[in-house]
C-alpha positions as a Markdown table, in Angstrom:
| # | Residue | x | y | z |
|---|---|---|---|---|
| 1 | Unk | 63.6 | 113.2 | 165.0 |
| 2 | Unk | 64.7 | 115.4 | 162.4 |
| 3 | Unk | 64.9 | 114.0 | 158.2 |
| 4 | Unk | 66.9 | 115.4 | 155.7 |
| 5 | Unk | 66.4 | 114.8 | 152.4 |
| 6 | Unk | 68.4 | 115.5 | 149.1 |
| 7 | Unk | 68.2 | 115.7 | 145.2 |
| 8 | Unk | 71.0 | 117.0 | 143.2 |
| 9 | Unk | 70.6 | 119.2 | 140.0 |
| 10 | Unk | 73.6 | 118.5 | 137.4 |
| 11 | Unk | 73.3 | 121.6 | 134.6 |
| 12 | Unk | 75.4 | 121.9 | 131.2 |
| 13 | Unk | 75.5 | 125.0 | 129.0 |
| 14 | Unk | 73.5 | 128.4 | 129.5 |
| 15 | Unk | 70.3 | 129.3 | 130.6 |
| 16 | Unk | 68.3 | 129.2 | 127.5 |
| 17 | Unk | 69.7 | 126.3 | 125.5 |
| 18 | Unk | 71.3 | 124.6 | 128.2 |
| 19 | Unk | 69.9 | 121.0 | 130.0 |
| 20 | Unk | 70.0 | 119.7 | 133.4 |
| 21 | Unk | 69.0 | 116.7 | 135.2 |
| 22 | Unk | 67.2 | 116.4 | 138.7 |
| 23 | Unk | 68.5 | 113.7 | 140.9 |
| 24 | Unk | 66.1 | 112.3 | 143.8 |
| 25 | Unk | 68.8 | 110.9 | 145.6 |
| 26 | Unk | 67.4 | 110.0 | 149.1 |
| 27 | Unk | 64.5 | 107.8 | 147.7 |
| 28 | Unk | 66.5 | 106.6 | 144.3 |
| 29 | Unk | 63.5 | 107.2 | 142.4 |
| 30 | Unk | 65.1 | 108.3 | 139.4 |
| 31 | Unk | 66.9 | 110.8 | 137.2 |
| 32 | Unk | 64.3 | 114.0 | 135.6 |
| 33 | Unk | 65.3 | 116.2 | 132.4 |
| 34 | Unk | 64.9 | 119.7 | 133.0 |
| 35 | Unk | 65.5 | 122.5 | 130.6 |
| 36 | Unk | 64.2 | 126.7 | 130.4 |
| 37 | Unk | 62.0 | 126.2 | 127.5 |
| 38 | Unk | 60.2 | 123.2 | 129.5 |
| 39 | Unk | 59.8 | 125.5 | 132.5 |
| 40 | Unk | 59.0 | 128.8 | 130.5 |
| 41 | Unk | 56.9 | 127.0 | 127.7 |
| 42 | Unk | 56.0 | 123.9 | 127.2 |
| 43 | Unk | 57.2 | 120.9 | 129.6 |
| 44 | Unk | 57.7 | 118.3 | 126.3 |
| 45 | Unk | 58.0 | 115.6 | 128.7 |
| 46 | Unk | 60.7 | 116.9 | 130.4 |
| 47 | Unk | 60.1 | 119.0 | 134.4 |
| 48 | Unk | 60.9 | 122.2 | 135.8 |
| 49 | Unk | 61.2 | 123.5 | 139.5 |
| 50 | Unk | 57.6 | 124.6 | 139.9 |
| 51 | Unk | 56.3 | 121.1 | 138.7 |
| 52 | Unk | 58.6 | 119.8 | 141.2 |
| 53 | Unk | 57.3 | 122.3 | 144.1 |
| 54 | Unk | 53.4 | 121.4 | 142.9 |
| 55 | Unk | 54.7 | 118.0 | 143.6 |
| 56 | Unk | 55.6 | 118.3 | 146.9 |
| 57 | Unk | 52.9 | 121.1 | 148.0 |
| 58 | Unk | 50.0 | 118.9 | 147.0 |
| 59 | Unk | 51.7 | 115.7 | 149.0 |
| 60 | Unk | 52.1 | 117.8 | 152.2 |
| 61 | Unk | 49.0 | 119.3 | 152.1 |
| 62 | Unk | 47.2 | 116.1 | 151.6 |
| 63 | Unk | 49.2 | 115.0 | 154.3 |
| 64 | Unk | 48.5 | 117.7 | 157.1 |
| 65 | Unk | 44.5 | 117.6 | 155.9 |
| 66 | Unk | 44.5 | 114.2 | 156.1 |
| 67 | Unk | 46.2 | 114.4 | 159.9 |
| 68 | Unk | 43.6 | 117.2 | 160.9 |
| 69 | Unk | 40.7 | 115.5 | 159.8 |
| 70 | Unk | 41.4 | 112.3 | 161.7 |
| 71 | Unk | 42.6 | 114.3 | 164.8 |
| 72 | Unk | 38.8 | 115.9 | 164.1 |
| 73 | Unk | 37.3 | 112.4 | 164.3 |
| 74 | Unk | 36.3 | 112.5 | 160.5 |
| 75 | Unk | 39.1 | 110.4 | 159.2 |
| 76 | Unk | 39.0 | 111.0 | 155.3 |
| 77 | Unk | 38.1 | 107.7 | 152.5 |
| 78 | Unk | 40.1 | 109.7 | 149.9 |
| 79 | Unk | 41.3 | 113.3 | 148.8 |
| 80 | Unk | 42.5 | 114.3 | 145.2 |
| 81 | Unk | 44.3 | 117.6 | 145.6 |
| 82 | Unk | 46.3 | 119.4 | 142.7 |
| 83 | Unk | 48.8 | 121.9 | 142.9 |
| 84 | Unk | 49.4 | 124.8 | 140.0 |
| 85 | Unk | 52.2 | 126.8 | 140.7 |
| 86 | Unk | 52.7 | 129.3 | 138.1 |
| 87 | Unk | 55.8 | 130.5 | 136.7 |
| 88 | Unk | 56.1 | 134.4 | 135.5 |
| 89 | Unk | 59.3 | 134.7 | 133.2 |
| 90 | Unk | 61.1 | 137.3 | 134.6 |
| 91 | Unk | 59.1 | 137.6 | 137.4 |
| 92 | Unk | 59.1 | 134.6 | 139.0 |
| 93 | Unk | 56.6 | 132.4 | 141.1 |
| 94 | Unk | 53.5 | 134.6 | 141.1 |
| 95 | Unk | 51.2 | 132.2 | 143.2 |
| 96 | Unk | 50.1 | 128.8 | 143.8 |
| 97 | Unk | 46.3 | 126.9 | 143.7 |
| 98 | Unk | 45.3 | 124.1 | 145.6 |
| 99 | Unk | 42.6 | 122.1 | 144.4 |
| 100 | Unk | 41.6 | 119.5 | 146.7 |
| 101 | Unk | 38.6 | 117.3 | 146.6 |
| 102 | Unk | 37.7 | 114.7 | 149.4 |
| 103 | Unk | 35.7 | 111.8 | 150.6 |
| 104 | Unk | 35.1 | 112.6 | 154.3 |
| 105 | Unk | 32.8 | 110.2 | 155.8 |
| 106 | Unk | 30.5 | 112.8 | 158.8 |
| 107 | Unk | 31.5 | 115.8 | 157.4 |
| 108 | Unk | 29.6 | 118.4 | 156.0 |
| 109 | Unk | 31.2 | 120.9 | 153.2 |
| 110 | Unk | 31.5 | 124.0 | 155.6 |
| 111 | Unk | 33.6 | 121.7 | 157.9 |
| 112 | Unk | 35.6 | 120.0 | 155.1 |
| 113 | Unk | 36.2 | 123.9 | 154.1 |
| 114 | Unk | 37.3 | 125.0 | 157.1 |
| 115 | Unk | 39.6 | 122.1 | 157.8 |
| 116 | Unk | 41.2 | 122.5 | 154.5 |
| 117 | Unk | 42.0 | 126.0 | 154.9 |
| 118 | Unk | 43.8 | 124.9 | 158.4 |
| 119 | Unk | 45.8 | 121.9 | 156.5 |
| 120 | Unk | 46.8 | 125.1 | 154.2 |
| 121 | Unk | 47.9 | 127.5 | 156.5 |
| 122 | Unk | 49.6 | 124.8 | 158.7 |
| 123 | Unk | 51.5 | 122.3 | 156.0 |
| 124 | Unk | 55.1 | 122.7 | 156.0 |
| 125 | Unk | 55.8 | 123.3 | 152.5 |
| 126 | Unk | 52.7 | 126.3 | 152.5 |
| 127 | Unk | 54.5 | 127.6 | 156.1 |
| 128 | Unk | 58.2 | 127.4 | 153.6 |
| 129 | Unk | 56.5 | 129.1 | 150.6 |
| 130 | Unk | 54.9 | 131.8 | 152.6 |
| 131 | Unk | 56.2 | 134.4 | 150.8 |
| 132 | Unk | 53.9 | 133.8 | 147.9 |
| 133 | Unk | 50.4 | 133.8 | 147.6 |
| 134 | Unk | 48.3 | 130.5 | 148.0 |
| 135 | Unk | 44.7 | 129.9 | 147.2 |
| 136 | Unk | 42.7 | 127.3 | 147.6 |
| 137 | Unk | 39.5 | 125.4 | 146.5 |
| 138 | Unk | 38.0 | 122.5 | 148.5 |
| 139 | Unk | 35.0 | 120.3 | 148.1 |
| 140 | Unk | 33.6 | 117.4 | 149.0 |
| 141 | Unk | 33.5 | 114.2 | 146.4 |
């Protein structure tokens, strides 16, 4: 069965000097601050659309590693995975890393490897952000 999910963005002013706030509306987990200077400089405890994207990358690829290793028969203990998406002004997104380190119980690093660059090609949110480029680092805790 097909999900669909929202968040609403409500934005006053201009680009530069102008605030929003980021609303997670179909799991009520709360209200965000966003602003330019926190996505083009520094985030002073406020988010921005690539934190928010790094968010949901390094869920859904923990997600489809942790599926593909179990399907394996080499169910993971644990995985740590980090996502930095950078953010070009003027540019854009110019790429993403994934960092991911895991506790894999009968699995050797050239396997854990090789099943983390499948859980990268194959995740939903690296299939929807295709169009930019993705690296990745994996080892084993």
């Amino acid at each position: 069965m097909a999900t669909t999910r929202q968040a609403h963005t409500v934005w006053e002013g201009n680009l530069t000097e102008g605030t929003g706030t980021v609303t997670f509306d179909s799991s009520g987990i709360g209200e965000y601050a966003v602003s330019w200077p926190s996505r083009a400089e520094q985030a002073n405890g406020k988010t921005s659309p690539e934190e928010l994207i790094a968010g949901a990358h390094s869920s859904c690829f923990s997600m489809a590693l942790s599926h593909g290793l179990a399907q394996a028969g080499t169910p993971p203990t644990r995985l740590n995975t980090q996502a930095e998406v950078t953010f070009q002004p003027g540019t854009g997104i110019t790429g993403i890393h994934l960092t991911v380190e895991g506790t894999v119980p009968g699995l050797d690093e050239a396997g854990f490897v090789k099943a983390a660059e499948d859980a990268k090609a194959n995740c939903p949110v690296s299939q929807a952000l295709s169009g930019t480029t993705i690296t990745l680092s994996a080892s084993l805790a």
